[in-house]
Coordinates of C-alpha atoms in Angstrom, one line a residue:
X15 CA 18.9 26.2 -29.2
X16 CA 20.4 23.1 -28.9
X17 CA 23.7 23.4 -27.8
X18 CA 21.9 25.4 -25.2
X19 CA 19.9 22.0 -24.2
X20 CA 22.9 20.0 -23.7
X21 CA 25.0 22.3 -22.1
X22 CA 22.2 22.4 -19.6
X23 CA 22.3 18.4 -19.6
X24 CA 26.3 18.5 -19.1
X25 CA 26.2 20.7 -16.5
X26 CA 24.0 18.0 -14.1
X27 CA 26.5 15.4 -15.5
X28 CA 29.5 16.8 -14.4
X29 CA 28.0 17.7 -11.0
X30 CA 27.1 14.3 -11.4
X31 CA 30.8 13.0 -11.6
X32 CA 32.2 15.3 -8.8
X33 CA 29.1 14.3 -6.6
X34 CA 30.9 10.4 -7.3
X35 CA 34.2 11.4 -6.8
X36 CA 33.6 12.5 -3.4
X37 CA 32.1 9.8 -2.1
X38 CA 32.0 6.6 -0.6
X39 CA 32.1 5.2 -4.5
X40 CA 35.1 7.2 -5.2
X41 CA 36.9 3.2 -6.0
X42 CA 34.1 3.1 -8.8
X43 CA 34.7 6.6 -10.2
X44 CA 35.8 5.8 -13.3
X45 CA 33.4 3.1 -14.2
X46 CA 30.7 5.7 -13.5
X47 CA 32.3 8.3 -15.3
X48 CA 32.7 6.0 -18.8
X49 CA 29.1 5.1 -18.5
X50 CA 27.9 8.6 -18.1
X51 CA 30.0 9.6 -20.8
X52 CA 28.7 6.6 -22.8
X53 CA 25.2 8.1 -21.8
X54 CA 25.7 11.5 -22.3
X55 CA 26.8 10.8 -25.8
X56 CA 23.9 9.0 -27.0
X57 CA 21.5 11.2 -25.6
X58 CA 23.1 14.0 -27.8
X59 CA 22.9 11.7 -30.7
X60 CA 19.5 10.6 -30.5
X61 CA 18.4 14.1 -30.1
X62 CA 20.3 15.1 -32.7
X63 CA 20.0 12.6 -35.6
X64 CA 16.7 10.6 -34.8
X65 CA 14.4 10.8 -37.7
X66 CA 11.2 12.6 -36.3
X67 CA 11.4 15.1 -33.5
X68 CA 12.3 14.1 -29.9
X69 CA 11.2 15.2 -26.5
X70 CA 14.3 15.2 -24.5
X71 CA 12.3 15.6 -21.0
X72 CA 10.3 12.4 -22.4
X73 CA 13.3 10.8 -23.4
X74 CA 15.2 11.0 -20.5
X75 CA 11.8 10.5 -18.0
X76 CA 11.8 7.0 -19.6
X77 CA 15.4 6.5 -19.4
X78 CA 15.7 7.3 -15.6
X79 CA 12.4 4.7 -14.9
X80 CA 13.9 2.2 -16.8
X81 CA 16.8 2.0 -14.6
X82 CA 15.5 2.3 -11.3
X83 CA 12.6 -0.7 -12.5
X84 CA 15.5 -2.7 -12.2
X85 CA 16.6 -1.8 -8.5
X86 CA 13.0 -2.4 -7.0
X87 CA 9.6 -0.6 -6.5
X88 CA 10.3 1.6 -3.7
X89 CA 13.5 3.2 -5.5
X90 CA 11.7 6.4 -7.5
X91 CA 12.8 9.8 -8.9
X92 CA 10.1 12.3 -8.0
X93 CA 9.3 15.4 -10.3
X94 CA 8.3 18.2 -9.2
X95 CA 4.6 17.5 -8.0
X96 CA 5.8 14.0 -6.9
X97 CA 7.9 16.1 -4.6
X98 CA 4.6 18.0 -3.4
X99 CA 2.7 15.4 -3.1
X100 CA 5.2 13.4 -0.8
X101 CA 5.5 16.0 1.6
X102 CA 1.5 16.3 1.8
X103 CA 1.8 12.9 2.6
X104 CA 4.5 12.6 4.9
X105 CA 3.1 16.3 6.8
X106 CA -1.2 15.1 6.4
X107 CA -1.6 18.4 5.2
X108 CA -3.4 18.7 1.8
X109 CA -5.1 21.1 -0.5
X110 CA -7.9 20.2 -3.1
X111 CA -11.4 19.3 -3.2
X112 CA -11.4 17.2 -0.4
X113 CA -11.8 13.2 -2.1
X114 CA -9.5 10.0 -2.5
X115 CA -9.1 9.6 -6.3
X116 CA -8.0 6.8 -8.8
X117 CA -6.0 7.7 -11.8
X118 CA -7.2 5.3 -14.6
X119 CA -6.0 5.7 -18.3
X120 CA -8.8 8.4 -19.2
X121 CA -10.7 9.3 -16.1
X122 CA -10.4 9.7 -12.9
X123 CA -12.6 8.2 -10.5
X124 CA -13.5 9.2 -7.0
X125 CA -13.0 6.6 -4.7
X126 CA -13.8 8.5 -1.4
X127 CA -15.3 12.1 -0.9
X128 CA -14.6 13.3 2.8
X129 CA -16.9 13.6 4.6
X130 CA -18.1 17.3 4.9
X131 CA -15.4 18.3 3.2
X132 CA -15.8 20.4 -0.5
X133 CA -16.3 17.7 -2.7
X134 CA -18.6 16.0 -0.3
X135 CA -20.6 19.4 0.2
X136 CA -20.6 19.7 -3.9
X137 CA -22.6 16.5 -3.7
X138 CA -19.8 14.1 -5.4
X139 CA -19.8 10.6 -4.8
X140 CA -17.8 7.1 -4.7
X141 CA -17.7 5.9 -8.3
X142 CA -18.0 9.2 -10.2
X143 CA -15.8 9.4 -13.1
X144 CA -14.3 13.0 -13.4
X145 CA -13.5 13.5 -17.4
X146 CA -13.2 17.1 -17.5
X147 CA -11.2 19.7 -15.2
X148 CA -12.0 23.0 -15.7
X149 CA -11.0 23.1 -19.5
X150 CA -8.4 20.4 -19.5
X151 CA -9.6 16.6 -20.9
X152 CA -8.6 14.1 -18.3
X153 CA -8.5 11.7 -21.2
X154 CA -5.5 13.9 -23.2
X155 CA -3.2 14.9 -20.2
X156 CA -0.6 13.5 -19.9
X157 CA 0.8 13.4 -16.4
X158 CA -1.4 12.5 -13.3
X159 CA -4.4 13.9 -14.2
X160 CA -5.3 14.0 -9.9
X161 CA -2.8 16.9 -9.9
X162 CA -5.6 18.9 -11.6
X163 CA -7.7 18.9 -8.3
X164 CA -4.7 20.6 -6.4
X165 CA -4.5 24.0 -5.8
X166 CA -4.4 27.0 -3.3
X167 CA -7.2 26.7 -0.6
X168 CA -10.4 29.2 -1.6
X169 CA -9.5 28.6 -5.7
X170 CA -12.4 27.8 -7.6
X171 CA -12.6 24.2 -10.3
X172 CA -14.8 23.0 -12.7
X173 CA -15.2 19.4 -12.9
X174 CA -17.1 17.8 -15.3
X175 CA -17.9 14.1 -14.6
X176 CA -19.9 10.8 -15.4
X177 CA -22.6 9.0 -12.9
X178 CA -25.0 6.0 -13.9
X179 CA -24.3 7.5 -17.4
X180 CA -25.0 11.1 -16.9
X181 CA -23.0 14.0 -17.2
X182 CA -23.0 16.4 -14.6
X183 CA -20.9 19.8 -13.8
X184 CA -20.2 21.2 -10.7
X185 CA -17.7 24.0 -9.4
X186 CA -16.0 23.3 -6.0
X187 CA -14.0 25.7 -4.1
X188 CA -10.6 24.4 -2.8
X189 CA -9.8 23.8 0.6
X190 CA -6.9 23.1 3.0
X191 CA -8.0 19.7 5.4
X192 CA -5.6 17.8 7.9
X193 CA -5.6 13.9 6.8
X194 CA -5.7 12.2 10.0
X195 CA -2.9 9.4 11.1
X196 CA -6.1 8.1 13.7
X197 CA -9.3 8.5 11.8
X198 CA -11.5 7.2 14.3
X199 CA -11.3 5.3 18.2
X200 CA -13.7 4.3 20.3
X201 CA -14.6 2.0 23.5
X202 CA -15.5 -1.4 21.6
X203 CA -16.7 -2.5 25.1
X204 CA -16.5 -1.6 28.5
X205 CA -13.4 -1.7 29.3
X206 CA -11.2 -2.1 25.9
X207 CA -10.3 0.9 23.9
X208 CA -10.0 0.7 19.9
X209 CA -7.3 2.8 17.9
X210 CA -7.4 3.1 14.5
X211 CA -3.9 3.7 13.1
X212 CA -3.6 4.2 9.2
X213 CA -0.6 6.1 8.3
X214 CA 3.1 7.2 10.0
X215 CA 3.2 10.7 9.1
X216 CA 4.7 13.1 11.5
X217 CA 1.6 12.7 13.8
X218 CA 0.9 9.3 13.9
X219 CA 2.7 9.1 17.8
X220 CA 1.1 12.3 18.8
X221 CA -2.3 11.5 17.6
X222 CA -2.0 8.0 18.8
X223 CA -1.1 8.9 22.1
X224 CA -4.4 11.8 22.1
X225 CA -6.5 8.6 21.2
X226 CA -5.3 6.3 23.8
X227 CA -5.7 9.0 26.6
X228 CA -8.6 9.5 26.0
X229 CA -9.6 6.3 25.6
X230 CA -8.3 5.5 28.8
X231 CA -10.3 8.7 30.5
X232 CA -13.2 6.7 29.3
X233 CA -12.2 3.6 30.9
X234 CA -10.3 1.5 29.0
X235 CA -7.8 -0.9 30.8
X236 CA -7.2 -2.8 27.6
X237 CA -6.3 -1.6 23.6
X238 CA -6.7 -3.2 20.5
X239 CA -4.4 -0.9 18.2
X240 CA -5.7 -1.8 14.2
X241 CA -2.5 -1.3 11.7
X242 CA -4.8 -3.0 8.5
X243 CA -4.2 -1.8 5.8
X244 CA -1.7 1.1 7.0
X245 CA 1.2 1.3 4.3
X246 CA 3.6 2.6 6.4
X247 CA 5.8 5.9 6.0
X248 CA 8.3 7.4 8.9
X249 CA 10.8 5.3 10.6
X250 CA 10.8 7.8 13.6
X251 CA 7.4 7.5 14.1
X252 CA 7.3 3.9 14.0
X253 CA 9.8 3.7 16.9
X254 CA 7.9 7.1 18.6
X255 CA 4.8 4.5 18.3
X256 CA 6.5 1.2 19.9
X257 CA 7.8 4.0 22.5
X258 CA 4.2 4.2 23.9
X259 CA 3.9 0.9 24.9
X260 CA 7.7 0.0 26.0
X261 CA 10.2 2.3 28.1
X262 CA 12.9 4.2 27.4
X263 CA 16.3 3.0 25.9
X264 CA 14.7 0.3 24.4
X265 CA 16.2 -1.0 21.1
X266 CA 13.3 -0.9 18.7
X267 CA 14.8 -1.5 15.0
X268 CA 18.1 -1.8 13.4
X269 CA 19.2 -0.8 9.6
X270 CA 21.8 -2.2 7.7
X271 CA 23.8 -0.7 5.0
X272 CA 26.9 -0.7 2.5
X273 CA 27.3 2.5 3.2
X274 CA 28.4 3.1 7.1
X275 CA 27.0 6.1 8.4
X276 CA 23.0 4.4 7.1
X277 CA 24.1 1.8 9.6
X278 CA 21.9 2.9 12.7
X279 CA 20.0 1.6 15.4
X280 CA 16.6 3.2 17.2
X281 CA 16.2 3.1 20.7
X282 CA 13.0 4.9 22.7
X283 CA 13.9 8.2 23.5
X284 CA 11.1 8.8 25.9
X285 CA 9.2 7.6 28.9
X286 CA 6.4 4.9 27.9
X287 CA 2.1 5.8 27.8
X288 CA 1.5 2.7 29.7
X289 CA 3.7 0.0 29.3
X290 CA 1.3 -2.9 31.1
X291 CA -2.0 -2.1 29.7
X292 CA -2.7 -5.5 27.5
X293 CA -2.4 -5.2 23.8
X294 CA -3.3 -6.8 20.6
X295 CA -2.2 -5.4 17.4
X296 CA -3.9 -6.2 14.2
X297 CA -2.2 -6.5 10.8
X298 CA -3.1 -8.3 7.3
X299 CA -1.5 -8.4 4.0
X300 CA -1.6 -4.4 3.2
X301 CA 0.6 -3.8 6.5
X302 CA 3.7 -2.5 5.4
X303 CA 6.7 -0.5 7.0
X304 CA 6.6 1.0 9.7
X305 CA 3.3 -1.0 10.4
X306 CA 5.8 -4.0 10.4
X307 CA 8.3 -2.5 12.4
X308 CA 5.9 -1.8 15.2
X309 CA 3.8 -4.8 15.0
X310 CA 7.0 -6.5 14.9
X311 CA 9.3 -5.3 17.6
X312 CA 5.8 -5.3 20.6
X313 CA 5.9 -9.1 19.5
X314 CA 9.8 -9.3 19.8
X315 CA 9.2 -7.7 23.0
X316 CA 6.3 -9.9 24.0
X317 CA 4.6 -7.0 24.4
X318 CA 1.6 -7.5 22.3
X319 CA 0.0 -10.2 20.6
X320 CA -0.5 -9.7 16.8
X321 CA -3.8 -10.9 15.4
X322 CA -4.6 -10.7 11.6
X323 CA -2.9 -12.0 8.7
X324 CA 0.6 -12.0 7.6
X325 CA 1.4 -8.6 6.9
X326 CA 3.4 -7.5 3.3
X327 CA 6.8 -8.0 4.0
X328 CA 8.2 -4.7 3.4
X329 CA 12.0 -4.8 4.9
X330 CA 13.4 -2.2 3.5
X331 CA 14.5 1.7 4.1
X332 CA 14.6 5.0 2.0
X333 CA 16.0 7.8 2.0
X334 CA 14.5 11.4 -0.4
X335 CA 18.0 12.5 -1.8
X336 CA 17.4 16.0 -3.9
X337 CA 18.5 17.0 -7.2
X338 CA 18.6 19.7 -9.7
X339 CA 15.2 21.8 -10.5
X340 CA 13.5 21.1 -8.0
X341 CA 13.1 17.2 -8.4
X342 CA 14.0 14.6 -6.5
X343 CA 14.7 10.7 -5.8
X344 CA 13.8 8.4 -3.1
X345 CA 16.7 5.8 -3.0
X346 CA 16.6 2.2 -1.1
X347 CA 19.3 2.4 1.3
X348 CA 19.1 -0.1 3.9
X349 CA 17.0 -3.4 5.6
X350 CA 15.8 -3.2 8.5
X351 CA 15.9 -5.3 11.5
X352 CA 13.4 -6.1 14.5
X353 CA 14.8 -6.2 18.1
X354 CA 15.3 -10.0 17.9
X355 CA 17.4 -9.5 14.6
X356 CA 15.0 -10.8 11.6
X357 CA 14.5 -8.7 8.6
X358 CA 11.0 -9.6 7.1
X359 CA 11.6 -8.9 3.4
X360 CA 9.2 -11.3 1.6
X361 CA 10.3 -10.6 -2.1
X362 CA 13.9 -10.6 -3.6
X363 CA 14.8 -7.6 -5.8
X364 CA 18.4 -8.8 -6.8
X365 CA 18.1 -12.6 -7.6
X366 CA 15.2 -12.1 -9.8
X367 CA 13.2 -15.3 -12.0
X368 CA 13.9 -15.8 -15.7
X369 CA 11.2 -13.3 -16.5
X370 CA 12.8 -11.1 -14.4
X371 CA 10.1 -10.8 -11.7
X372 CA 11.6 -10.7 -7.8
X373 CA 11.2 -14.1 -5.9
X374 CA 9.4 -14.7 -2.6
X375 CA 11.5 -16.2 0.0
X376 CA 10.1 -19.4 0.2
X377 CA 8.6 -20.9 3.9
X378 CA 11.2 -23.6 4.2
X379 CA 13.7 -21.0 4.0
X380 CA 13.0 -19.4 6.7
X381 CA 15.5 -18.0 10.0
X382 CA 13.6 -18.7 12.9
X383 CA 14.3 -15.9 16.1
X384 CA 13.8 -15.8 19.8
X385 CA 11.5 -13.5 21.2
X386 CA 12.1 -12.3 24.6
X387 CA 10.2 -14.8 26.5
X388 CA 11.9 -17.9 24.1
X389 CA 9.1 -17.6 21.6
X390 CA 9.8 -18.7 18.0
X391 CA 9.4 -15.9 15.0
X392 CA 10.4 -15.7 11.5
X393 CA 12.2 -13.6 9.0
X394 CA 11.8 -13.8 5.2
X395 CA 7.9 -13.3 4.8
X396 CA 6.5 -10.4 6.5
X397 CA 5.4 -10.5 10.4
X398 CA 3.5 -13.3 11.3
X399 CA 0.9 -13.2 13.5
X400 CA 0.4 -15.0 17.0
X401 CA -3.1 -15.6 16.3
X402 CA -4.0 -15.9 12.5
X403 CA -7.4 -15.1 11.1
X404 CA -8.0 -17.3 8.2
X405 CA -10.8 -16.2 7.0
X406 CA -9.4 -12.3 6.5
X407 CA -6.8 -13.8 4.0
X408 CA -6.8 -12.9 0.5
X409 CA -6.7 -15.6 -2.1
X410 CA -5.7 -15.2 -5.5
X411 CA -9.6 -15.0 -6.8
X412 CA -10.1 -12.1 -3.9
X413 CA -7.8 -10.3 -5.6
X414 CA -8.3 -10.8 -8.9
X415 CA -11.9 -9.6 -8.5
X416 CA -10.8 -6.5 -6.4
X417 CA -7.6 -5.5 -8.4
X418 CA -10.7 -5.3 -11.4
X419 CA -12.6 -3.0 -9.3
X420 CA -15.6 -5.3 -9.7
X421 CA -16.1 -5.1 -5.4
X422 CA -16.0 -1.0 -6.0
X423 CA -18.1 -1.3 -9.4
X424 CA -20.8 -3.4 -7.9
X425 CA -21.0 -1.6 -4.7
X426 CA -21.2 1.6 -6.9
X427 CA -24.8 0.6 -8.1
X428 CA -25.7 -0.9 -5.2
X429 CA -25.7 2.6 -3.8
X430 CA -28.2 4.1 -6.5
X431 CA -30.6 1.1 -6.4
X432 CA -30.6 0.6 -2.4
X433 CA -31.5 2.6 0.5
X434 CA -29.9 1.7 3.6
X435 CA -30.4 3.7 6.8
X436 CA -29.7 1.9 9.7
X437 CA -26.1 1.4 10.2
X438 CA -25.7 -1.7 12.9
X439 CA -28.5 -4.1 11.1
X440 CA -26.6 -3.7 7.1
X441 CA -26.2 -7.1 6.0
X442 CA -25.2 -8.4 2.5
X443 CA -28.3 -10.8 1.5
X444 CA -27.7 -14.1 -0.2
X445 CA -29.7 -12.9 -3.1
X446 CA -27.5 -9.8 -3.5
X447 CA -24.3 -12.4 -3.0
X448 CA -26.0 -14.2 -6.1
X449 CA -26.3 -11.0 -7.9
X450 CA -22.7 -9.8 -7.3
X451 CA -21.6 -13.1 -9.0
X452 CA -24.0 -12.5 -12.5
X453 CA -22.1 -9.0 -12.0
X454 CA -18.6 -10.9 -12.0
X455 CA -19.9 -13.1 -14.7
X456 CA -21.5 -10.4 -17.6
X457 CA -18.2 -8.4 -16.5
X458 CA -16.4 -10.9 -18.4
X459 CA -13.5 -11.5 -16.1
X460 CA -11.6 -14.2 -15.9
X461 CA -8.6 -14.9 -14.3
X462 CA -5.2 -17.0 -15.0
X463 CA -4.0 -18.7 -12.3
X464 CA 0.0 -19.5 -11.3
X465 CA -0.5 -23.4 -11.8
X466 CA -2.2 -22.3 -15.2
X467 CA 0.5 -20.3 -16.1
X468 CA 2.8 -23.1 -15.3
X469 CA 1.2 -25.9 -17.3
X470 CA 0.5 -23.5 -19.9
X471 CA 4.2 -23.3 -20.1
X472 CA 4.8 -26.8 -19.4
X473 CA 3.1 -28.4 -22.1
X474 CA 4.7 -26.1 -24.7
X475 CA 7.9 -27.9 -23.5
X476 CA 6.6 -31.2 -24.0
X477 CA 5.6 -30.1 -27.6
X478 CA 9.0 -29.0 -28.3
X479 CA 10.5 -32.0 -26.6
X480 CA 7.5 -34.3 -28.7
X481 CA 6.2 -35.5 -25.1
X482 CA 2.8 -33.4 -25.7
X483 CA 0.9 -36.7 -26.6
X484 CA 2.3 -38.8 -23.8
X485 CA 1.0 -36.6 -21.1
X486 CA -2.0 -34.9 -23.0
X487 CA -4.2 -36.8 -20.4
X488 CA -2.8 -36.0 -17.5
X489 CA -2.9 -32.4 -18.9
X490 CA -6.4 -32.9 -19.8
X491 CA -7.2 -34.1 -15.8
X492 CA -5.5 -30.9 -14.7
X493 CA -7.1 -28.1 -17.2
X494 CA -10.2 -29.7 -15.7
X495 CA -9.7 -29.7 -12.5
X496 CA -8.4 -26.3 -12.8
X497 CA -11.2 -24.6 -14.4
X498 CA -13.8 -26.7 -11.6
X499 CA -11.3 -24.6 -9.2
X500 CA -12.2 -21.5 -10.9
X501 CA -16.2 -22.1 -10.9
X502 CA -16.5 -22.7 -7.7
X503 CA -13.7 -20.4 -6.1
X504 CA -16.3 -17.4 -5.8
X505 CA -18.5 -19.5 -3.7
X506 CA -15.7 -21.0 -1.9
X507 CA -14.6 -17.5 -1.0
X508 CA -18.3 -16.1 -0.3
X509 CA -17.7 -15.1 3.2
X510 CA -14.3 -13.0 2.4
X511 CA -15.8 -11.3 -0.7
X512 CA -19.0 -10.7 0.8
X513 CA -16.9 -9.0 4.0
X514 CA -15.6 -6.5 1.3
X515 CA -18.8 -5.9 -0.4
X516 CA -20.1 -4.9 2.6
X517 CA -16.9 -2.6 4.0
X518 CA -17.2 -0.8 0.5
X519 CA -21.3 -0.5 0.5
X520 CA -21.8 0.8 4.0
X521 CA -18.9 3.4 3.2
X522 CA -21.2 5.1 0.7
X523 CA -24.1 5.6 2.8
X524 CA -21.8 5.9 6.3
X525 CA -18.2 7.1 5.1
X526 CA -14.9 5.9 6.7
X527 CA -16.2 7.0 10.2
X528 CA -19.5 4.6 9.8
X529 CA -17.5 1.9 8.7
X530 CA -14.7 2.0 12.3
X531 CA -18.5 1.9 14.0
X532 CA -19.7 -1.0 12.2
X533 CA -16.2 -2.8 12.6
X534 CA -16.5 -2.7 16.3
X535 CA -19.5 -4.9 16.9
X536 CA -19.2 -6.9 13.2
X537 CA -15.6 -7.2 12.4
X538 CA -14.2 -10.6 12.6
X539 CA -10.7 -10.3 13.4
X540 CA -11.8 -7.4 16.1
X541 CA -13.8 -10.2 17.7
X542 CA -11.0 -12.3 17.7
X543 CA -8.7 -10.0 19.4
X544 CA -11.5 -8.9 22.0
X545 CA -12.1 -12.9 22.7
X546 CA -8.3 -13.0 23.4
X547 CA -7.7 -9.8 25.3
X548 CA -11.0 -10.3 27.6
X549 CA -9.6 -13.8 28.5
X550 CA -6.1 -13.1 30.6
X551 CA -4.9 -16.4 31.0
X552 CA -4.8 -17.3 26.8
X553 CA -3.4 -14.0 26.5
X554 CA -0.9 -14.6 29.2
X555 CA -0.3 -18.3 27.3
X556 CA 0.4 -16.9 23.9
X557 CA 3.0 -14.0 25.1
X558 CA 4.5 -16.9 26.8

């Protein structure tokens, strides 16, 4: 039985070393070939000789993470159902009941049930934790327990889940929906159209371009196109997307490799939408991508003004590659470059800290480029916008507090204790802002800040070095000053926290669609864009 499981893991090795030997590493052959030989051997001898019994799929799942954590993120080998669910990603087709879901340690929790989709009809709602699937404990599987929602369109599942401390079963019949690249548009006024934009699958141009034309059969003469939030996905699309709004034979990204033939650069293939109709693009810090290479290249080409906050600074490409069994891995390849040459990778990957966590490309470091018109822009950090909106900026207590759910948590029984009907009017009281902080406070979350990290460090130094006494004051000032920071930060950031307490709430009364509705007459950075756009002469100024 065992010489049968390595024979099966040679095999893949030696395919492994041809693969090498034919390549563009064919100079490091034999280093790769010692170091899977090296690898090979210890594998056998681990499975072999280790004192209790192994799992060699386990084994090796661990082995193969632990080397690509060290590349970056984005680098991944995909299993079988990763592979699925990329492609249901990439194509907006997907099977299940019908609900956005987070995997936590022993639940799973329903984040978003579509609207008039199967879990929606089945009565599920934001905040229900799922702890049973059909007969399978979320709790004691092992793998991603949101896999156990899949499954062929008109198959029946039994979930089992918890709400306000109740335990409730219900049986939901699969079904097949299309996730949408434009969720919602609409005419914000008379004359300026809105376009939604959340992912670049391979519809994101062609729905993008049904939106628009319609838009404009309503009477638009002006868009506002809103990339918040989207995390990116094709590179074809993201040019296909550019290609609306500039002509043909345009160059709209470049990517460079070590390896020649990744070495490519994208030019519109097709005749522009409209390419004079005024345009402001909105982006903040969850803008990645493709989002970055069209927000990006429209302001290299002074073609749009970008409103928002700086967006994530994702410069870099992949590539799936398959391999054996069905599996597969999504490699980094190459950077990419906007039209005026800047790459806007914000962290560093391969010059890592001495904890081994990437670096940001600081400010001061970096490359300024020339638009078209002369204008100044900047690698290093993401896209920056033309016009930023401060207020939509995350700070480090913002995300604390929503990276603990506590925004989703709250909101949750909000929902069961409120009863909110009319749309347009919703607004977050002070007194429910005050309760929303008692929330944070019996939570019991607290946060550790970078400068706290750092003195936390520093004055284990000056211990070591005997200094501790010599600058316990000072330290004393700062570990005061800090933790004043920390009691007042929530209130310093009231009107930020209480925009997301009121995105999340009126999503569980009004879904998605309600809140694009609400957006257009409440939304800050939308009013920004529409005060620029409706004003021709600052938005003349700016692309000049």
């Amino acid at each position: 039985m065992k010489k049968s499981i390595y024979k099966k893991l040679l095999i893949p090795a030696l395919a492994v070393l041809i693969f090498f030997s034919t390549t563009a590493f064919k100079n490091d052959f034999f280093e790769i070939a010692k170091q899977i030989e090296i690898f090979t051997t210890l594998f056998k001898e681990i499975n072999m000789n280790y004192v209790d019994d192994t799992n060699p799929g386990d084994l090796m799942d661990t082995a193969i993470k632990s080397m690509l954590d060290d590349l970056d993120p984005y680098t991944q080998f995909y299993n079988e159902q990763d592979v699925e669910a990329s492609r249901i990603n990439n194509a907006g087709d997907y099977t299940g009941i019908g609900a956005r879901v987070l995997t936590l340690k022993n639940k799973l929790v329903i984040v978003e049930p579509y609207q008039n989709y199967a879990a929606d009809k089945a009565g599920l709602k934001a905040g229900d934790e799922i702890i049973k699937v059909d007969n399978v404990t979320v709790a004691d599987f092992k793998d991603d327990a949101a896999n156990l929602l899949q499954g062929a369109a008109g198959t029946e599942v039994s979930i089992t889940y918890k709400r306000q401390d109740k335990i409730n079963t219900v049986k939901i019949i699969r079904e097949s929906l299309e996730i949408k690249a434009v969720p919602h548009y609409s005419m914000v006024d008379d004359k300026t159209g809105y376009v939604v934009l959340r992912k670049f699958n391979d519809k994101a141009s062609s729905e993008t371009i049904r939106a628009i034309k319609a838009l404009k059969n309503q009477g638009a003469t002006q868009l506002i196109l809103d990339l918040r939030g989207n995390p990116g996905g094709l590179l074809h699309e993201a040019v296909n997307v550019t290609n609306i709004f500039v002509p043909k034979d345009q160059l709209v990204v470049t990517t460079k490799s070590k390896v020649k033939k990744y070495n490519k650069t994208y030019y519109t293939q097709r005749e522009a939408i409209d390419t004079e109709i005024p345009l402001v693009v909105l982006i903040d810090g969850s803008s990645a991508s493709a989002s970055e290479i069209v927000s990006g290249a429209l302001q290299d080409m002074d073609r749009a003004v970008v409103v928002g906050t700086r967006s994530f600074g994702k410069g870099l490409v992949q590539r799936p590659k398959p391999l054996t069994y069905g599996t597969q891995m999504k490699i980094t390849i190459s950077r990419y470059y906007t039209p005026s040459g800047r790459c806007i990778q914000a962290l560093d990957y391969w010059n890592r800290d001495e904890n081994g966590k990437a670096t940001r490309t600081r400010q001061e470091n970096y490359n300024a480029f020339k638009t078209r018109s002369g204008r100044d822009v900047y690698d290093g950090g993401g896209v920056q916008p033309d016009i930023e909106v401060e207020f939509a900026k995350q700070t480090p207590i913002t995300k604390a507090i929503s990276n603990e759910n506590l925004v989703f948590n709250f909101s949750t029984d909000y929902y069961y204790n409120h009863n909110v009907e009319d749309l347009q009017s919703f607004e977050l009281s002070d007194a429910e802002f005050k309760n929303f902080k008692n929330y944070i406070k019996s939570s019991g979350f607290s946060f550790e800040t970078k400068t706290e990290k750092a003195l936390t460090n520093a004055i284990k130094v000056a211990k070591e070095e005997e200094l501790d006494a010599v600058i316990s004051s000072e330290y004393k000032d700062l570990t005061e000053a800090l933790q004043s920071y920390k009691s007042n930060a929530i209130d310093e950031n009231k009107t930020q926290l209480k925009s997301l307490l009121t995105d999340e709430i009126i999503k569980r009364y009004f879904y998605s669609e309600g809140l694009y509705t609400y957006y257009t007459a409440h939304n800050v950075e939308i009013k920004k864009a529409l005060s620029i756009i409706n004003n021709p002469t600052q938005y003349a100024s700016i692309l000049r």
